[in-house]
mmCIF file of C-alpha atoms in Angstrom:
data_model
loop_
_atom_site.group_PDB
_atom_site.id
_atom_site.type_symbol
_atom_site.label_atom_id
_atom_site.label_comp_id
_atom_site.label_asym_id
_atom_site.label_seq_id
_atom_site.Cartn_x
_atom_site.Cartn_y
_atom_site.Cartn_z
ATOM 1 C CA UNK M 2 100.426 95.164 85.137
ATOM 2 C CA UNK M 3 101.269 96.694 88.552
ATOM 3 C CA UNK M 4 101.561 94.075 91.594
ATOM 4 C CA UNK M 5 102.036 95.092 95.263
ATOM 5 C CA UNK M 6 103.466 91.810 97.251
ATOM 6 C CA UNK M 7 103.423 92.893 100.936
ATOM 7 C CA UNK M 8 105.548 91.233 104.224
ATOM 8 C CA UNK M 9 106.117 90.939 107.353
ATOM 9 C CA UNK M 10 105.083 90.128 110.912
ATOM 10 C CA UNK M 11 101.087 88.761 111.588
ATOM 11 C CA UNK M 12 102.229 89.413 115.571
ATOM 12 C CA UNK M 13 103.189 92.407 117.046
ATOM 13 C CA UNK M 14 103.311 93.349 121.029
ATOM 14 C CA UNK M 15 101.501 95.824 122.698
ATOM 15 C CA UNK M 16 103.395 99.386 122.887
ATOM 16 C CA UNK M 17 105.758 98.325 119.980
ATOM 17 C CA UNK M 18 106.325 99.136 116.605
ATOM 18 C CA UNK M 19 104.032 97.615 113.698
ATOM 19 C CA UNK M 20 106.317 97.274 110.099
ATOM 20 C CA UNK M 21 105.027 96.237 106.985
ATOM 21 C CA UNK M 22 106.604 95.977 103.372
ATOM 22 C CA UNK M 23 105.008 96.657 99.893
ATOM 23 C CA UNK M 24 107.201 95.666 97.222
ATOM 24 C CA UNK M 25 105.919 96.579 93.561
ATOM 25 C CA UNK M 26 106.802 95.279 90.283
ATOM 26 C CA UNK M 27 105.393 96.637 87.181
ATOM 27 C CA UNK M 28 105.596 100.586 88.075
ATOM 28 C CA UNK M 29 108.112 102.492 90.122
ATOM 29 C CA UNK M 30 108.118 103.613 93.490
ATOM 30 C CA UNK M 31 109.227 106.772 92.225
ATOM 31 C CA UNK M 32 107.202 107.201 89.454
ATOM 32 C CA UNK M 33 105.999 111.318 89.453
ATOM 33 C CA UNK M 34 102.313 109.732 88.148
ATOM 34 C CA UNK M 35 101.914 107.341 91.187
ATOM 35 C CA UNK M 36 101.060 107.312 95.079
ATOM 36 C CA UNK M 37 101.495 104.297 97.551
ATOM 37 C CA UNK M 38 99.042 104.019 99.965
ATOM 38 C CA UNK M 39 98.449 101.747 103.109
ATOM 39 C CA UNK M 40 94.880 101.063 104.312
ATOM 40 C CA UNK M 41 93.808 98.657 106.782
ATOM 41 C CA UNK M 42 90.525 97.050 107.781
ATOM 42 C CA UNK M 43 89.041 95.731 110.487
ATOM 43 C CA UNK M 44 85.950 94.761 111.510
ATOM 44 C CA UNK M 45 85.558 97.908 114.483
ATOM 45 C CA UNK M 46 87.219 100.417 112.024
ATOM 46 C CA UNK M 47 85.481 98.958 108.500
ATOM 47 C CA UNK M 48 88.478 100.084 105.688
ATOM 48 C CA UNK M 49 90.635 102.924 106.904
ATOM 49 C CA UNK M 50 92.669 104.867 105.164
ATOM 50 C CA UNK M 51 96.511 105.224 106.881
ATOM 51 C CA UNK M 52 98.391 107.597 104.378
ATOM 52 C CA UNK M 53 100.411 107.571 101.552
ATOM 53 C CA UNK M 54 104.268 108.636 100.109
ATOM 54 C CA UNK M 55 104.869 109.697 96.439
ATOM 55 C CA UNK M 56 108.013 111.024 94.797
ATOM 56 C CA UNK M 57 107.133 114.791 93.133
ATOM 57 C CA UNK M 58 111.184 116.142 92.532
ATOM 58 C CA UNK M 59 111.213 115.249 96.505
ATOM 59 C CA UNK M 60 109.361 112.646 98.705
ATOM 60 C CA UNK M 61 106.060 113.773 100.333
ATOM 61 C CA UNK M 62 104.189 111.871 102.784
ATOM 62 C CA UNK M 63 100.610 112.175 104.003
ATOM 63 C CA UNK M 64 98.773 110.533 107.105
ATOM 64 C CA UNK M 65 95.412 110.347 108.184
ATOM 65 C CA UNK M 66 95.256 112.736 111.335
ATOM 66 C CA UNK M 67 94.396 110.471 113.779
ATOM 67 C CA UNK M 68 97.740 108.160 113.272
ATOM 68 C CA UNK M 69 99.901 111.125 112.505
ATOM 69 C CA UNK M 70 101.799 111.135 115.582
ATOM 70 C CA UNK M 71 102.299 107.216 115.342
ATOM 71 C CA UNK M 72 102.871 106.618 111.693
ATOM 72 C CA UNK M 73 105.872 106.322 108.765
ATOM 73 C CA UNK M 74 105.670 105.232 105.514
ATOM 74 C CA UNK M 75 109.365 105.472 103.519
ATOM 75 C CA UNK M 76 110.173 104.231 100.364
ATOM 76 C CA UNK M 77 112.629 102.121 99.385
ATOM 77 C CA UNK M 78 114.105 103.034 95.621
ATOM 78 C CA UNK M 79 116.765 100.449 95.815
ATOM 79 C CA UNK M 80 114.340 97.764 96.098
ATOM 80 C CA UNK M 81 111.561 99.311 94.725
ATOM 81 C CA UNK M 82 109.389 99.036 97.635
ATOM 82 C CA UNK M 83 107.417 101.295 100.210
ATOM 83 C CA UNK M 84 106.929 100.738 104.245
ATOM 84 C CA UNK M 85 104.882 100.896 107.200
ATOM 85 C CA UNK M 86 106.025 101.539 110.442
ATOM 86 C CA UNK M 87 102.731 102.220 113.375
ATOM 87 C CA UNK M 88 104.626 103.256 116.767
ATOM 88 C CA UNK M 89 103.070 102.262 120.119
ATOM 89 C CA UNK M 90 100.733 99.708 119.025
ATOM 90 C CA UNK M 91 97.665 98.798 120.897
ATOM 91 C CA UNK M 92 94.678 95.634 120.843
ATOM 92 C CA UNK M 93 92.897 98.050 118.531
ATOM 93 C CA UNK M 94 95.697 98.520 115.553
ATOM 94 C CA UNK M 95 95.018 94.705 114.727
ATOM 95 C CA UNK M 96 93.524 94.310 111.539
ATOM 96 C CA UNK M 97 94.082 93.340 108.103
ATOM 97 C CA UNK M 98 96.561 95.910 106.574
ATOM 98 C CA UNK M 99 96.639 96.698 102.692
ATOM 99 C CA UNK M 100 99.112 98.177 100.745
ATOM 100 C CA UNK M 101 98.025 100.088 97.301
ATOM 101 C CA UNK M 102 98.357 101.944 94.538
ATOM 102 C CA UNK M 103 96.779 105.732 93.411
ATOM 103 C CA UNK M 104 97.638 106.827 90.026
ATOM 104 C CA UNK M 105 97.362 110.399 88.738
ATOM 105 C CA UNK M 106 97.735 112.604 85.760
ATOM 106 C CA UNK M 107 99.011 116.018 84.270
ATOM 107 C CA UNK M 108 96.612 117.871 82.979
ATOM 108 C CA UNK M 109 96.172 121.605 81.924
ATOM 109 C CA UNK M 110 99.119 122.378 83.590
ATOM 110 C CA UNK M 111 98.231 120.650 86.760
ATOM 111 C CA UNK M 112 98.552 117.538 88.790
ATOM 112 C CA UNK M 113 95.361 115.593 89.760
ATOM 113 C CA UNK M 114 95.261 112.400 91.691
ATOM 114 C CA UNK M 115 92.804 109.537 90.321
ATOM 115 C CA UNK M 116 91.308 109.751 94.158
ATOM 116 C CA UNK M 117 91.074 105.452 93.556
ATOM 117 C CA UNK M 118 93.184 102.698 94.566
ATOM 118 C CA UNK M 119 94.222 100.003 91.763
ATOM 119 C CA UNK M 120 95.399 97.760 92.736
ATOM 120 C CA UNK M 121 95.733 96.284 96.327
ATOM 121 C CA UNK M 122 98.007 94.132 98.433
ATOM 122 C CA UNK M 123 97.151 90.555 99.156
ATOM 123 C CA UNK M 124 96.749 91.905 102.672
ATOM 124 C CA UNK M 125 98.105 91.027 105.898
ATOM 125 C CA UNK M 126 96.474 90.293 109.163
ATOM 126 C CA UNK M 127 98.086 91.481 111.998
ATOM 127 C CA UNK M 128 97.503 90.644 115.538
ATOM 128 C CA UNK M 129 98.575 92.906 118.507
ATOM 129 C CA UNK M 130 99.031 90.877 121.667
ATOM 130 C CA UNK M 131 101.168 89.868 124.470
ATOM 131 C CA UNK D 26 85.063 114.546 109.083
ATOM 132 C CA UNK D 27 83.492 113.206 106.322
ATOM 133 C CA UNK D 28 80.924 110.124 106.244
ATOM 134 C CA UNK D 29 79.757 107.284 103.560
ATOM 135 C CA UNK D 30 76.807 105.872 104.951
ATOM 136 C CA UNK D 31 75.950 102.424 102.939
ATOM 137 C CA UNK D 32 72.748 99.936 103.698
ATOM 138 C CA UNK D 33 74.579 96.867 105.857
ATOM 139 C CA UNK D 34 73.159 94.151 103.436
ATOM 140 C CA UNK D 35 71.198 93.779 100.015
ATOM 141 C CA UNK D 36 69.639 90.324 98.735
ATOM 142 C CA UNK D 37 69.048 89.982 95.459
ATOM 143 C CA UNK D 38 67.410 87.232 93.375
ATOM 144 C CA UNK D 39 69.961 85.993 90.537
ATOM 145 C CA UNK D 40 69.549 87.671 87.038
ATOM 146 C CA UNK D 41 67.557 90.124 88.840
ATOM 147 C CA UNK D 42 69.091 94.259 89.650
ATOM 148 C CA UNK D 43 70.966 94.691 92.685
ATOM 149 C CA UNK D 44 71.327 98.430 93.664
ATOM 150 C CA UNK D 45 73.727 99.502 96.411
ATOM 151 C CA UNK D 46 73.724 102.882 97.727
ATOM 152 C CA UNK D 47 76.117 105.509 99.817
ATOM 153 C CA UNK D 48 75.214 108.649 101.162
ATOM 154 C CA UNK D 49 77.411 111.203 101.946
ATOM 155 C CA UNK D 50 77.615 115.143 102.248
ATOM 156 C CA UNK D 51 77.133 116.798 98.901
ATOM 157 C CA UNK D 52 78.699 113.758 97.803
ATOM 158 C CA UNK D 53 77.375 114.149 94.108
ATOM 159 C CA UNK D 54 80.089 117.246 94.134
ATOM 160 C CA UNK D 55 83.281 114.441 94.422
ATOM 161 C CA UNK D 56 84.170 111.431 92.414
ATOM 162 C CA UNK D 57 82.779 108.105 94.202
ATOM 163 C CA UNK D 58 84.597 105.202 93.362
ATOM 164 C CA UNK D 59 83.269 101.200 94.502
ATOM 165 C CA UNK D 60 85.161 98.020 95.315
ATOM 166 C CA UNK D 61 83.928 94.493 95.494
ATOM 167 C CA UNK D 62 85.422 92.258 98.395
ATOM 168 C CA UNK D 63 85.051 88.211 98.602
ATOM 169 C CA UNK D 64 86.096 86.503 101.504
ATOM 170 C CA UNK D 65 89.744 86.664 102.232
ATOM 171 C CA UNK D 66 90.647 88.624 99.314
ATOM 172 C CA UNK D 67 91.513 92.160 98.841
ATOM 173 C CA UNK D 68 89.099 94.814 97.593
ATOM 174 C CA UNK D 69 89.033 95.137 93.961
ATOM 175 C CA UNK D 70 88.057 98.157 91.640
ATOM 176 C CA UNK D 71 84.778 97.663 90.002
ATOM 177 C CA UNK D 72 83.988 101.152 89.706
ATOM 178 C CA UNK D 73 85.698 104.709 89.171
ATOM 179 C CA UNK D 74 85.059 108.851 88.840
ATOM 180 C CA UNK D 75 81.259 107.748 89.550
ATOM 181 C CA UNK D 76 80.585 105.707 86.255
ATOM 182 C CA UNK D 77 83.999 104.413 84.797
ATOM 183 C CA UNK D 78 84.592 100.990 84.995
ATOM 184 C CA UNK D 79 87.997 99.276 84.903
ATOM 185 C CA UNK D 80 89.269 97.098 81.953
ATOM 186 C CA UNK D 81 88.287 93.568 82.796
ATOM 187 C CA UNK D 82 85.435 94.593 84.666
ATOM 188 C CA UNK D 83 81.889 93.123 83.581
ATOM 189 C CA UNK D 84 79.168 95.474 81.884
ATOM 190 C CA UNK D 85 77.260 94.488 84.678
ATOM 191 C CA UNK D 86 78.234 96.575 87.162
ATOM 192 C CA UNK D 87 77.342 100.344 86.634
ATOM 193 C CA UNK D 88 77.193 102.828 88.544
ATOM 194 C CA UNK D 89 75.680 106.917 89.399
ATOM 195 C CA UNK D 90 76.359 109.523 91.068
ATOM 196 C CA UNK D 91 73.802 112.780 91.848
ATOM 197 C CA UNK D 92 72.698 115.213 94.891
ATOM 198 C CA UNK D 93 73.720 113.175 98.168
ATOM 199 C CA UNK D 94 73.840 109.510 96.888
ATOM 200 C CA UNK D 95 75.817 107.538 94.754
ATOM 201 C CA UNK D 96 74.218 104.024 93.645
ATOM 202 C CA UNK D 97 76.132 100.754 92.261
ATOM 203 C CA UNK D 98 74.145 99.144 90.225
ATOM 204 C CA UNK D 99 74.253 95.341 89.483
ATOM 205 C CA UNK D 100 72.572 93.806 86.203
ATOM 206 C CA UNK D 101 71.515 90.268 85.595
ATOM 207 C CA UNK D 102 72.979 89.524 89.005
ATOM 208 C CA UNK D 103 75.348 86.430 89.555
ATOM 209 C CA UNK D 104 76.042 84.140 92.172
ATOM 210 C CA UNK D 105 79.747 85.414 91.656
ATOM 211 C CA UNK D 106 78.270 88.482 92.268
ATOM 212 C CA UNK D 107 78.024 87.368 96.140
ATOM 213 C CA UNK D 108 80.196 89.997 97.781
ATOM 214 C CA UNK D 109 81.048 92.750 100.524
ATOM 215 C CA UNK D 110 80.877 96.132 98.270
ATOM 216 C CA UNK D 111 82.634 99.457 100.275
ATOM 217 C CA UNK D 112 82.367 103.133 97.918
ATOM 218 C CA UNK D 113 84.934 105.424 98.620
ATOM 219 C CA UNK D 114 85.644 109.127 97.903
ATOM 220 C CA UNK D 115 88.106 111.921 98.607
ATOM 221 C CA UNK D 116 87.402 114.856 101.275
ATOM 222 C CA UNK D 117 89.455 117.434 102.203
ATOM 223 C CA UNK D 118 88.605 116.955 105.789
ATOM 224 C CA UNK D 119 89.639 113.591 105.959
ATOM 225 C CA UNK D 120 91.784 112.375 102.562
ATOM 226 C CA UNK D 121 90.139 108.892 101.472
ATOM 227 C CA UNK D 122 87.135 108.239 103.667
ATOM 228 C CA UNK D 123 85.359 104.529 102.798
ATOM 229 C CA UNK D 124 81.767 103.543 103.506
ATOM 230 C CA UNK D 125 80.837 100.699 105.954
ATOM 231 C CA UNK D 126 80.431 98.278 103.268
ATOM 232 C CA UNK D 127 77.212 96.391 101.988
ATOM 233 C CA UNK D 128 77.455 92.521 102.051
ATOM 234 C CA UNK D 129 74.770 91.422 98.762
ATOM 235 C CA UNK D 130 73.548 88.124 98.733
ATOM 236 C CA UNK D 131 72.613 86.305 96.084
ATOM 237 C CA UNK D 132 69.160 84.266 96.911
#
């Protein structure tokens, strides 16, 4: 079955850049049926939904509006693995950050997303502070 | 943008029905899905496209999904039951919006 091991740092300074790794094992991070997802929770924000990259004959990435300015995910196909980088940090990006996994299917001659995540990250909490 | 509005806490007695709710926006027109949370874990699928549950998941859980409100539905309630519970659906306003959550405890 499909499991997302994420890394990297628990502490990150104010104004600087937040990065996070998702590496996956039992699907591909360029699999046409698949989306990778980061979502992070905290206890201000409850679960919040950060954006996604998938592989469609080129890579497409999606963010939530209000991080679009701030945010990267890039995949990794050498190692099979996905990233978050969250630019200019402040005290209210801490939180515990997920990474997961949306499926999808062809059907009818279209593409539909599953519009579910399965499964999650083992989560990390990150800290911003000086 | 597009809300899920879910009761902070249920208590439930065990073996009886726990019922969780979310309200959203014509929210009986989209696909609600639910995840369970325990402390320090990650959430985990319980429910999908309203009523589907996932392989491994008990019978217990069920759930609905009609008008404004979509309801999980816990049977025979366990102590392992004892868990945060967040629904979720997709908007085109806002991509993947999540409710607050709904901590059920298990008296």
């Amino acid at each position: 079955q499909v499991q997302l091991q994420q890394s990297g740092p628990g502490l990150v300074k104010p104004s600087q850049t937040l990065s996070l790794t998702c590496a996956i094992s039992g699907d591909s991070v360029s699999s046409i049926t698949a989306a990778w997802n980061w979502i992070r929770q905290s206890p201000s924000r409850g679960l919040e939904w950060l954006g996604r990259t998938y592989y469609r004959s080129k890579w497409y990435n999606e963010y939530a509006l209000s991080l679009k300015s701030r945010i990267t995910i890039n995949a990794d196909t050498s190692k099979n693995q996905f990233s978050l980088q969250l630019n200019s940090v402040t005290l209210e990006d801490s939180a515990v950050y997920f990474c997961a996994r949306e499926g999808g299917y062809f059907g009818s001659g279209s593409f539909y997303w599953d519009n579910w995540f399965d499964p999650w990250g083992q989560g990390t909490l990150v800290i911003v502070s000086s | 943008s597009y809300e899920l509005t879910q009761p902070p806490s249920v208590s439930v007695s065990p073996g009886r029905t726990a019922r969780i709710t979310c309200s959203g926006d014509k929210l009986g027109d989209k696909y609600a899905s639910w995840y369970q949370q325990k402390p320090g874990q990650s959430p985990v699928l319980v429910i999908y496209q309203d009523t589907k549950r996932p392989s491994g998941i008990s019978a217990r859980f069920s759930g609905s999904n009609s008008g404004t409100t979509a309801t999980l539905t816990i049977s025979g309630t366990q102590a392992l039951d004892e868990a945060d519970y967040y629904c979720q659906a997709w908007d085109s306003s806002a991509f993947y919006v999540f409710g607050g959550g709904t901590k059920v405890t298990v008296l």
